Tab-separated table of C-alpha atoms and ligand atoms in Angstrom:
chain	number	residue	atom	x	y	z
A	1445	UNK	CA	119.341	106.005	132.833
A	1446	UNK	CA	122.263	103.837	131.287
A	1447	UNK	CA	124.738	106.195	129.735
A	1448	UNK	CA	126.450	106.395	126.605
A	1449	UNK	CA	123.090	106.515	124.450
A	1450	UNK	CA	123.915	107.974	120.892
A	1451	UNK	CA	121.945	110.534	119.683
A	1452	UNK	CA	120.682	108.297	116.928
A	1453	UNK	CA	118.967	106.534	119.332
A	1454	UNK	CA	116.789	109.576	120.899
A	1455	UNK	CA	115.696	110.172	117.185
A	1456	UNK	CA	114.658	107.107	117.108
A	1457	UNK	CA	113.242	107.132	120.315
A	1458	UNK	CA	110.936	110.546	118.730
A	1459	UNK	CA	109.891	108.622	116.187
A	1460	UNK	CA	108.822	106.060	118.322
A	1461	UNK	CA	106.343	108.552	120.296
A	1462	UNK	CA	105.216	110.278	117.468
A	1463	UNK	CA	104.364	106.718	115.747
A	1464	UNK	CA	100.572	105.995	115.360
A	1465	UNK	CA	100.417	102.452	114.376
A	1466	UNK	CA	101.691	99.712	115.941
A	1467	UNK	CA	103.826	98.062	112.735
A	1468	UNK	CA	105.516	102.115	112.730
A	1469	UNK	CA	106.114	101.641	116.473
A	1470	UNK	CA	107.494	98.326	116.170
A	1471	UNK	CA	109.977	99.643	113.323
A	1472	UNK	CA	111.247	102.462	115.755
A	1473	UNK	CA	111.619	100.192	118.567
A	1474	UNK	CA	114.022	97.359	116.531
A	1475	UNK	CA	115.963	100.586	115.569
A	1476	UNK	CA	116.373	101.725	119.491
A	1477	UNK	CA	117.513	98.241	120.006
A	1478	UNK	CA	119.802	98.091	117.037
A	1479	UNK	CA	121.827	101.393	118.094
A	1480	UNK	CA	121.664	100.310	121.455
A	1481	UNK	CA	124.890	99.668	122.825
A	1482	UNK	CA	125.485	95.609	124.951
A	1483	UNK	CA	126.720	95.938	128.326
A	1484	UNK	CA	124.965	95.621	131.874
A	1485	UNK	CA	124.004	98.706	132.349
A	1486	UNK	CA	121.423	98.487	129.061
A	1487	UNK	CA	120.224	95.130	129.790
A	1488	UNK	CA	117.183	96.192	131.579
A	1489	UNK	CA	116.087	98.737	129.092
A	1490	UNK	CA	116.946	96.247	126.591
A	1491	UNK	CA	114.370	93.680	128.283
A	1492	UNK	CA	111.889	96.376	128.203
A	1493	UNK	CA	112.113	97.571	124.837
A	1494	UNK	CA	111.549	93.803	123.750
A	1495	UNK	CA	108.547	93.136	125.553
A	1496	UNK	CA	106.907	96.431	124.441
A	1497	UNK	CA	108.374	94.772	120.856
A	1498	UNK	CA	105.994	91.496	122.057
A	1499	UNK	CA	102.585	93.128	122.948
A	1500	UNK	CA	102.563	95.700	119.575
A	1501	UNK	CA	103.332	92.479	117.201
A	1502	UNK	CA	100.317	90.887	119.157
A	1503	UNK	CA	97.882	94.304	118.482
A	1504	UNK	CA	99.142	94.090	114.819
A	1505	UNK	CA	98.219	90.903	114.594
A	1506	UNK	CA	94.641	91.389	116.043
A	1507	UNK	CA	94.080	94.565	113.533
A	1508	UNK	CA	94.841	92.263	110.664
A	1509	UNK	CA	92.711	89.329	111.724
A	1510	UNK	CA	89.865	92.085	111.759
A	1511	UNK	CA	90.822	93.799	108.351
A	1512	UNK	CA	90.520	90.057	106.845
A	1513	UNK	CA	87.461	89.211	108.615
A	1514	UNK	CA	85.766	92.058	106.929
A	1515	UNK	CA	87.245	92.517	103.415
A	1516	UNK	CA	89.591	94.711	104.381
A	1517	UNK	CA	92.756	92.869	103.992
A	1518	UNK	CA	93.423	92.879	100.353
A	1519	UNK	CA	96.462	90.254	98.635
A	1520	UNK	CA	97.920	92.029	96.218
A	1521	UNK	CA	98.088	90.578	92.355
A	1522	UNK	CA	98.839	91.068	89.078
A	1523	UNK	CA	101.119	93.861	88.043
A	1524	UNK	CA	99.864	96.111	90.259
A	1525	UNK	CA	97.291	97.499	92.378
A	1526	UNK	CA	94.680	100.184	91.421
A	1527	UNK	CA	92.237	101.642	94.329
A	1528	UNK	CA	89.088	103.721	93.422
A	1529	UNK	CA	88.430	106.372	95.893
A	1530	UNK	CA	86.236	108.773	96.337
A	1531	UNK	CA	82.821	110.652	97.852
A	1532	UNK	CA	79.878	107.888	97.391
A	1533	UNK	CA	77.803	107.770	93.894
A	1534	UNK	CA	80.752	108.758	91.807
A	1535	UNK	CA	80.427	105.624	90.206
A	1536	UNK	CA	83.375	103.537	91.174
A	1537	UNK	CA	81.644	100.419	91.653
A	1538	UNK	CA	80.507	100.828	87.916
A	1539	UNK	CA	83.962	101.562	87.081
A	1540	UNK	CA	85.226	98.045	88.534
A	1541	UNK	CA	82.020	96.407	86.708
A	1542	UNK	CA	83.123	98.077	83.154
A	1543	UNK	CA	86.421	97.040	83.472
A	1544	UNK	CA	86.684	93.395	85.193
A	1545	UNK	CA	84.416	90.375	85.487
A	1546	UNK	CA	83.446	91.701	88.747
A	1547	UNK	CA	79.471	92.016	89.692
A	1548	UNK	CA	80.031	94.887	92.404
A	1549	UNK	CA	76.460	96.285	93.535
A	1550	UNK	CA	75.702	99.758	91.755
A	1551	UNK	CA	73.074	101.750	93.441
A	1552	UNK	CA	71.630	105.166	92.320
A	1553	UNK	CA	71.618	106.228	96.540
A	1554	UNK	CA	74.737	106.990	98.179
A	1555	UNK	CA	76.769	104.661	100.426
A	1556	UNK	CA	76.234	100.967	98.433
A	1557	UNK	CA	79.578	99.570	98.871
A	1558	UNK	CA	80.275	98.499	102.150
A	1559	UNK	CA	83.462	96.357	101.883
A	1560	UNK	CA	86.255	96.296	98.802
A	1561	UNK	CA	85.368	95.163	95.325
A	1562	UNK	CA	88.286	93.093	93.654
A	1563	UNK	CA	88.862	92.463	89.500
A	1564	UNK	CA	91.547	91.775	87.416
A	1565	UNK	CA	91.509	94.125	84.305
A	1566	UNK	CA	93.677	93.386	81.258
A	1567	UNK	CA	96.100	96.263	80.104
A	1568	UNK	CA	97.661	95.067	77.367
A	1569	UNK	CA	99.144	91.715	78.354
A	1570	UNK	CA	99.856	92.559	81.728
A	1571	UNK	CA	97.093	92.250	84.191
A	1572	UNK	CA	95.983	94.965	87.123
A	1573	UNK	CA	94.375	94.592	90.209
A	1574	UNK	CA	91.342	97.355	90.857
A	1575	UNK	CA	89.800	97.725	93.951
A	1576	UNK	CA	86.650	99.006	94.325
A	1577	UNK	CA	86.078	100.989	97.903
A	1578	UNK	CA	83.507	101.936	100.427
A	1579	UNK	CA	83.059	105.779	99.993
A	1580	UNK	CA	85.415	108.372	101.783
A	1581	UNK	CA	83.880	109.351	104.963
A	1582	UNK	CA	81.861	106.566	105.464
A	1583	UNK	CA	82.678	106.026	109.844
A	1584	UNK	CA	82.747	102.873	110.039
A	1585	UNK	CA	85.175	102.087	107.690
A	1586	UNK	CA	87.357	104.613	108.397
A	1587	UNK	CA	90.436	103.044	109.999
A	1588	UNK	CA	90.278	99.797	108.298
A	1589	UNK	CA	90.030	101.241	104.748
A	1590	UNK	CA	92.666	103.764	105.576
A	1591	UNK	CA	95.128	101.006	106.316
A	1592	UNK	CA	93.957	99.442	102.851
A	1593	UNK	CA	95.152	102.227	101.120
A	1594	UNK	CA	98.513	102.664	102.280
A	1595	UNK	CA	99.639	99.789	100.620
A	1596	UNK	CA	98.042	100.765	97.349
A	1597	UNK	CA	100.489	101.539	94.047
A	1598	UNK	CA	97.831	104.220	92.294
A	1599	UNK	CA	94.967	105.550	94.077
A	1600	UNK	CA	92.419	106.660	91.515
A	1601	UNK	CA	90.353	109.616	93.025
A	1602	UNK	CA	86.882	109.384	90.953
A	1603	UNK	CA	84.606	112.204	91.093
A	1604	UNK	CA	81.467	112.436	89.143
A	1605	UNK	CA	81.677	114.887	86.335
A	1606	UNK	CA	77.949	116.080	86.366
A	1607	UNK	CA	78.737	117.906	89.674
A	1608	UNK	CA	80.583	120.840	90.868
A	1609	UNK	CA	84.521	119.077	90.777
A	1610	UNK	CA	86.700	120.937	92.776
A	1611	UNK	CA	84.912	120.211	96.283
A	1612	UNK	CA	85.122	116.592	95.479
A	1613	UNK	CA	88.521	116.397	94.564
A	1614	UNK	CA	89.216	118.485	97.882
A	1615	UNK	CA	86.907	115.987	100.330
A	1616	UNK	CA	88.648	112.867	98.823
A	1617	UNK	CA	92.103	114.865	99.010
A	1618	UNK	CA	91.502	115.307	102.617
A	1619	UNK	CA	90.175	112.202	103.199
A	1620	UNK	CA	93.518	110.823	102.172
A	1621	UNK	CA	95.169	112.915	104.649
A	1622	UNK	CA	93.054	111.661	107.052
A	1623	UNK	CA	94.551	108.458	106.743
A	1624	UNK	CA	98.140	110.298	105.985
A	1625	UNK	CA	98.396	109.485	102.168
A	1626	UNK	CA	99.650	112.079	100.676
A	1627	UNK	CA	100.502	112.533	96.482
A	1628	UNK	CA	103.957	111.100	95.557
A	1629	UNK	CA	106.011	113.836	94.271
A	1630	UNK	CA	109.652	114.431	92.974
A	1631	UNK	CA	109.929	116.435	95.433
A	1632	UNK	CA	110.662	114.759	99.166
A	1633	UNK	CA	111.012	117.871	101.119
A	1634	UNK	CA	107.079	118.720	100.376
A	1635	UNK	CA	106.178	115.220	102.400
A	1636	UNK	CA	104.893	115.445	105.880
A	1637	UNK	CA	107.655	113.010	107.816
A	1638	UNK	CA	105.414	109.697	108.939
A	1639	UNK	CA	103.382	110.402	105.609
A	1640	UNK	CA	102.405	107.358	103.101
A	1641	UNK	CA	103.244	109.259	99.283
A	1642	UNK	CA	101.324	107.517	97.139
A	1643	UNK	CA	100.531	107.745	93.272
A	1644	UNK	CA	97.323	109.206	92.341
A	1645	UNK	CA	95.351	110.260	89.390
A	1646	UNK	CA	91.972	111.402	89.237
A	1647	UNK	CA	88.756	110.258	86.818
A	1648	UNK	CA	86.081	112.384	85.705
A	1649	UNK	CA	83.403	109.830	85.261
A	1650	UNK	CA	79.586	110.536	83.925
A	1651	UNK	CA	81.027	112.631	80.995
A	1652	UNK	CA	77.969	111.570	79.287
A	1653	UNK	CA	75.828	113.837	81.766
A	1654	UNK	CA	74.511	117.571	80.737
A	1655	UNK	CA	77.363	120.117	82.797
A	1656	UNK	CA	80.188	117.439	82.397
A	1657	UNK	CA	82.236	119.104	79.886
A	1658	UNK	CA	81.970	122.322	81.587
A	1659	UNK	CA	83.337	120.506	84.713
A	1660	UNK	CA	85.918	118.902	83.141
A	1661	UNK	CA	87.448	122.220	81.633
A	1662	UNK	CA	87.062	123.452	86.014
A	1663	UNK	CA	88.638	120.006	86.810
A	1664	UNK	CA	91.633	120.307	84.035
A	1665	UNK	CA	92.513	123.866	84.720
A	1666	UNK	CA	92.543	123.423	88.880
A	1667	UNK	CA	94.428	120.112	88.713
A	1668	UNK	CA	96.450	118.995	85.779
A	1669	UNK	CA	99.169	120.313	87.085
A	1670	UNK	CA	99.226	118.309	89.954
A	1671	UNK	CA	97.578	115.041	88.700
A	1672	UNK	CA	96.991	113.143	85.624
A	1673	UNK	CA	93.324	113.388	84.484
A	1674	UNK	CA	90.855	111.262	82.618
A	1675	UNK	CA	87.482	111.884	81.481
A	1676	UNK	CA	85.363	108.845	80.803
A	1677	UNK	CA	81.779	107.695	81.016
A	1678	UNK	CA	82.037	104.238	83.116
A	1679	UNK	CA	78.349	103.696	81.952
A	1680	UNK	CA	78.616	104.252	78.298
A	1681	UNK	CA	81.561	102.352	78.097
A	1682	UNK	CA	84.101	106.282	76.750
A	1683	UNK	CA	87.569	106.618	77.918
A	1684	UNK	CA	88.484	103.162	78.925
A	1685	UNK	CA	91.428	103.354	76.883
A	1686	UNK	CA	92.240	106.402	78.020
A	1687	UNK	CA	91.848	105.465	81.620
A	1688	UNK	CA	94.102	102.310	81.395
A	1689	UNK	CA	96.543	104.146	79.310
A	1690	UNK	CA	96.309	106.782	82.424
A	1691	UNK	CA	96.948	104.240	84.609
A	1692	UNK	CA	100.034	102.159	82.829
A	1693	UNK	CA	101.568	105.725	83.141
A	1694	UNK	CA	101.076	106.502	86.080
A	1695	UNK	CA	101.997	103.117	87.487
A	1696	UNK	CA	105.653	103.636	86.132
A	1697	UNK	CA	106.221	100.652	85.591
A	1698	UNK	CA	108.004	98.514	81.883
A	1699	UNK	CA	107.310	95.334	81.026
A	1700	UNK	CA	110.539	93.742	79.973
A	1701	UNK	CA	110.250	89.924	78.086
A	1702	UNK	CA	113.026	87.391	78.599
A	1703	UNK	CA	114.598	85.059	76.519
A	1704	UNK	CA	116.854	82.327	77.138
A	1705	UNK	CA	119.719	81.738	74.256
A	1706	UNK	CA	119.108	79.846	71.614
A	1707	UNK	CA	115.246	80.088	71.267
A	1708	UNK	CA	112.372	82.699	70.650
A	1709	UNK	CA	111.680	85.396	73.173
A	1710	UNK	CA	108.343	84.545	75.473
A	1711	UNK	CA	106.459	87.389	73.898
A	1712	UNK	CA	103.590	86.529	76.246
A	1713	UNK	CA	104.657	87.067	79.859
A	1714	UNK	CA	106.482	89.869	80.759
A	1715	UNK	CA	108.007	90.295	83.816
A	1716	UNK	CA	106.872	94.312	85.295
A	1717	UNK	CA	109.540	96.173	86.815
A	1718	UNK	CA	109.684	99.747	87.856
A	1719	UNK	CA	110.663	102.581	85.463
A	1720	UNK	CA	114.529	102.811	85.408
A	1721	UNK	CA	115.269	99.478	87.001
A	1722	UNK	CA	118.646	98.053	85.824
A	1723	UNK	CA	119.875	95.275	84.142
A	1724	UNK	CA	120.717	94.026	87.878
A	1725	UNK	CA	117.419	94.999	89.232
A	1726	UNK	CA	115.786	93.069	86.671
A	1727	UNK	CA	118.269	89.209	87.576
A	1728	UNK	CA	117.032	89.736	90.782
A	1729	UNK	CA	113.151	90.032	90.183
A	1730	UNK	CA	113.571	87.083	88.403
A	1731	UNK	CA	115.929	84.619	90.667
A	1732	UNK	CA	118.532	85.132	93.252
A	1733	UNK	CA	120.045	82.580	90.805
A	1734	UNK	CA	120.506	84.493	88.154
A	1735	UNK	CA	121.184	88.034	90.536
A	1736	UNK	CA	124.439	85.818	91.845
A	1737	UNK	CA	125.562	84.170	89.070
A	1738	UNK	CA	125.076	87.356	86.137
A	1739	UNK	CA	127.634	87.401	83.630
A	1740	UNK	CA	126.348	89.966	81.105
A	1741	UNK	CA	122.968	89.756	79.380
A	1742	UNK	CA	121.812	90.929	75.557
A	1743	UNK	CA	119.459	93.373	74.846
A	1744	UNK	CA	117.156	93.915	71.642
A	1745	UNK	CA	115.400	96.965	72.563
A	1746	UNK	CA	117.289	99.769	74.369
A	1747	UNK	CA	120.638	98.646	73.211
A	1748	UNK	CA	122.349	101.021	70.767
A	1749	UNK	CA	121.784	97.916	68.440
A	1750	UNK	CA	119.403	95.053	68.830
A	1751	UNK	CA	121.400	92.104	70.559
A	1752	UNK	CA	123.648	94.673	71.910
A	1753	UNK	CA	125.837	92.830	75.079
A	1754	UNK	CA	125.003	94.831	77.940
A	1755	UNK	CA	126.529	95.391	81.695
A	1756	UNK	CA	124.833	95.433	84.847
A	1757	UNK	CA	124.024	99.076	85.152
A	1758	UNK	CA	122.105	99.215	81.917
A	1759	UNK	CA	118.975	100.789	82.216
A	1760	UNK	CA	116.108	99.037	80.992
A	1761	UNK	CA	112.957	100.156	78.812
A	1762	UNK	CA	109.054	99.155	78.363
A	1763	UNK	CA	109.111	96.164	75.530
A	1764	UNK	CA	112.967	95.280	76.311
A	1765	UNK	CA	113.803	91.262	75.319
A	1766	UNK	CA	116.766	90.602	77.852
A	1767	UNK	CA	119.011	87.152	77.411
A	1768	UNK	CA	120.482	86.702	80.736
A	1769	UNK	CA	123.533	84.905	80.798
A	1770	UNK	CA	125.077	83.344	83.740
B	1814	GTP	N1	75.133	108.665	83.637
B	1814	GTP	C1	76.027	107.918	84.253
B	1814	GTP	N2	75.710	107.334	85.410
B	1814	GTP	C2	76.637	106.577	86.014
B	1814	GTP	C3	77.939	106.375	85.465
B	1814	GTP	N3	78.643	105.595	86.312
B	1814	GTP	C4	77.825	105.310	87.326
B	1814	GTP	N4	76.611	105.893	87.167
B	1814	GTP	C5	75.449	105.795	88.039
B	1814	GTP	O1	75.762	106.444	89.269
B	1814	GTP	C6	75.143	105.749	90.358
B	1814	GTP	C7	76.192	105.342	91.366
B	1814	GTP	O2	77.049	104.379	90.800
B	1814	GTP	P1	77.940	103.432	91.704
B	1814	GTP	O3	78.902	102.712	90.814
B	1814	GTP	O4	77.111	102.626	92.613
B	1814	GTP	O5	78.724	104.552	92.550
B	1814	GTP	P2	79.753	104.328	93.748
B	1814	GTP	O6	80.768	105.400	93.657
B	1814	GTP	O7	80.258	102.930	93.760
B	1814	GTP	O8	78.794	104.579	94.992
B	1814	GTP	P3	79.053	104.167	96.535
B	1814	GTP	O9	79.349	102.715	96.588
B	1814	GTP	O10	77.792	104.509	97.206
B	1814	GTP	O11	80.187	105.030	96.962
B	1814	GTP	C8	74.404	104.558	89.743
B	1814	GTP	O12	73.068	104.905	89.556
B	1814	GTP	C9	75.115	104.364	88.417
B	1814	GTP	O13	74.281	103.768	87.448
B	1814	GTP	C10	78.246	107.007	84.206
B	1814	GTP	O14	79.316	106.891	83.636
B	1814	GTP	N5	77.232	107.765	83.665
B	1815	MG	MG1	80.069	101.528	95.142
C-alpha cells in the first residue's frame, strides 16, 4: 500500500465501487489519479489505475456502438430535447405524429414502438427535439433506453387520461428510477447521490375519452404539486398550445436575439440559453471570441431603459436584443 493517500482519494475510490456504468467509473478513476500523489512508491498503482482507465473506455465504446446500431443513440438538436415516456398505448407515438413531420407507427395494441421516434416541433421560433420511446418496461429495451434518457433536458411522462392515473404516473415514476432518473428539484439534499435529476412534466392525453375529466381532477390534485400538468387530446388535435407552452417552461430556458452595432437586430434566430445566464454566459455561447475580448454590451429588454450599457454580470431575460461589444 503506498502511503500518504489523502482522504480525498478513498472518497473517490467509494465512488468508484459504488459506480454502475463504465463512463461513472472512468470519471472516479481520473479523479484517484488526479489526487494521487508522483513518487515511486505510487507508480505501480498509478499503472494500474490507467489500464483499468483503458479497458472501461473500450466497454463504453462497445455500449455506444450498440445504442447506435439500434436507434438508441440519439444526437441531440434544436433547442432542446423532449422525451415521451411512459406505460405502452398512452399515445406518445401520436403525440410525436401531431406535433412534427414524423410518421411514427400508432397501433391500438400495446408495445408498437420498438426503437425512438425523432421530430423537430416548432415552439415559437425556436425549434425542439421530441423523442418518441419504446414503452417503460418493455425488457429488451431496458438498459439501452435507460441510458437514452439520462441525457434528456425534459422527460414528458404521458399517461392516458381515460384510465385510472395515479398507477401510471407511479409505474413510469419507477421506471425512471429504475434507470436512476430522478425529478430535478430545488432542493439537492432530496437526490439519491449517483442519481440523474432530470426535468419532468407529465401529459394527460385522450381528454377527449368518457372518464378523462374525472381523471384529470385525480391527476391534478395527486401531482401538481410536484409536476407541471397538461391535459390534451393528441388525436383531436386540444392542448397543443398548452403542451408546448408546458414545455418552453419547463425547459427554462430564454431566447435572447443579438445584434451587431449599427444595424437591425436578427429577430429570427435566437440564440437559447438557460434561465438566469449572464451577460458573460451568453459571449461565451456565442464565441470564445467575443467571451475574451467583452468590453460591455447594450441591452433593449431587461435594461432599466432600452439600450441600457450593461456589465458582465447582468442577468439576462426571454426576448433580450444584446449588442456585444468587443
Ligand atoms: N381517443 C384518443 N385516442 C388516442 C389519442 N392518442 C392516441 N390514441 C390512440 O391510442 C392508441 C395508442 O396510440 P400510440 O400513439 O400508438 O400509443 P403509444 O404510447 O405510442 O404506444 P406504444 O408504442 O405501444 O407504447 C392508438 O389506437 C391511438 O389512435 C387521443 O388523444 N385520443
Ligand atoms: Mg408508440
Amino acid at each position: 500500500m503506498p502511503a500518504n493517500l489523502p482522504p480525498q482519494y478513498f472518497e473517490a475510490e467509494k465512488r468508484f465501487r459504488a459506480a454502475k456504468e463504465p463512463e461513472e467509473k472512468i470519471a472516479a478513476l481520473e479523479e484517484m489519479l488526479a489526487i494521487m500523489p508522483h513518487h515511486k512508491g505510487t507508480d505501480r498503482l498509478h499503472a494500474v489505475l490507467r489500464q483499468k482507465i483503458a479497458k472501461l473506455s473500450q466497454e463504453a465504446e462497445r455500449k455506444l456502438a450498440t445504442a447506435r446500431r439500434a436507434g438508441f443513440y440519439i444526437s441531440r438538436e434544436g433547442a432542446g430535447q423532449v422525451m415521451l415516456v411512459g406505460p405502452a398505448n398512452t399515445g406518445k407515438s401520436q403525440i410525436l405524429a401531431a406535433l412534427t413531420e414524423a410518421m411514427p407507427e400508432i397501433a391500438e395494441y400495446p408495445f408498437t414502438t420498438k426503437t425512438p421516434g425523432l421530430g423537430m416541433m416548432k415552439l415559437e421560433d425556436i425549434q425542439i427535439q421530441l423523442v418518441d420511446t419504446p414503452p417503460m418496461g418493455y425488457k429488451e429495451v431496458r438498459v439501452l433506453l435507460s441510458n437514452a434518457l439520462r441525457s434528456a433536458d425534459l422527460i414528458a411522462i404521458v399517461i392516458d387520461l381515460s384510465l385510472e392515473p395515479t398507477n401510471q404516473v407511479e409505474a413510469a415514476l419507477q421506471g425512471l428510477r429504475d434507470a436512476r432518473i430522478e425529478p430535478l428539484t430545488d432542493d439537492e439534499t432530496q437526490l439519491t447521490p449517483g442519481s440523474y435529476p432530470r426535468r419532468m412534466l407529465i401529459v394527460g392525453n385522450k381528454n377527449d375519452l368518457t372518464d378523462s375529466s374525472k381523471n384529470w381532477e385525480r391527476l391534478r390534485s395527486q401531482y401538481a404539486k410536484l409536476f407541471p400538468l397538461v391535459s390534451i387530446s393528441a388525436r383531436e388535435g386540444r392542448g397543443l398550445e398548452e403542451f408546448g407552452r408546458a414545455i418552453y417552461q419547463t425547459l427554462n430556458i430564454i431566447r435572447v436575439y443579438t445584434k451587431t452595432p449599427g444595424s437591425k437586430a436578427d429577430l429570427t434566430d435566437p440564440m437559447v440559453l438557460e434561465k438566469g445566464s449572464t451577460l458573460e454566459q451568453a459571449a461565451e455561447a456565442l464565441h470564445k471570441d467575443f467571451y475574451q475580448n467583452l468590453k460591455y454590451a447594450v441591452v433593449w429588454g431587461s435594461g432599466k431603459y432600452d439600450g441600457q450599457r450593461v456589465s458582465k454580470g447582468h442577468v439576462l431575460r426571454d426576448g433580450d436584443i444584446v449588442e456585444f461589444h468587443i
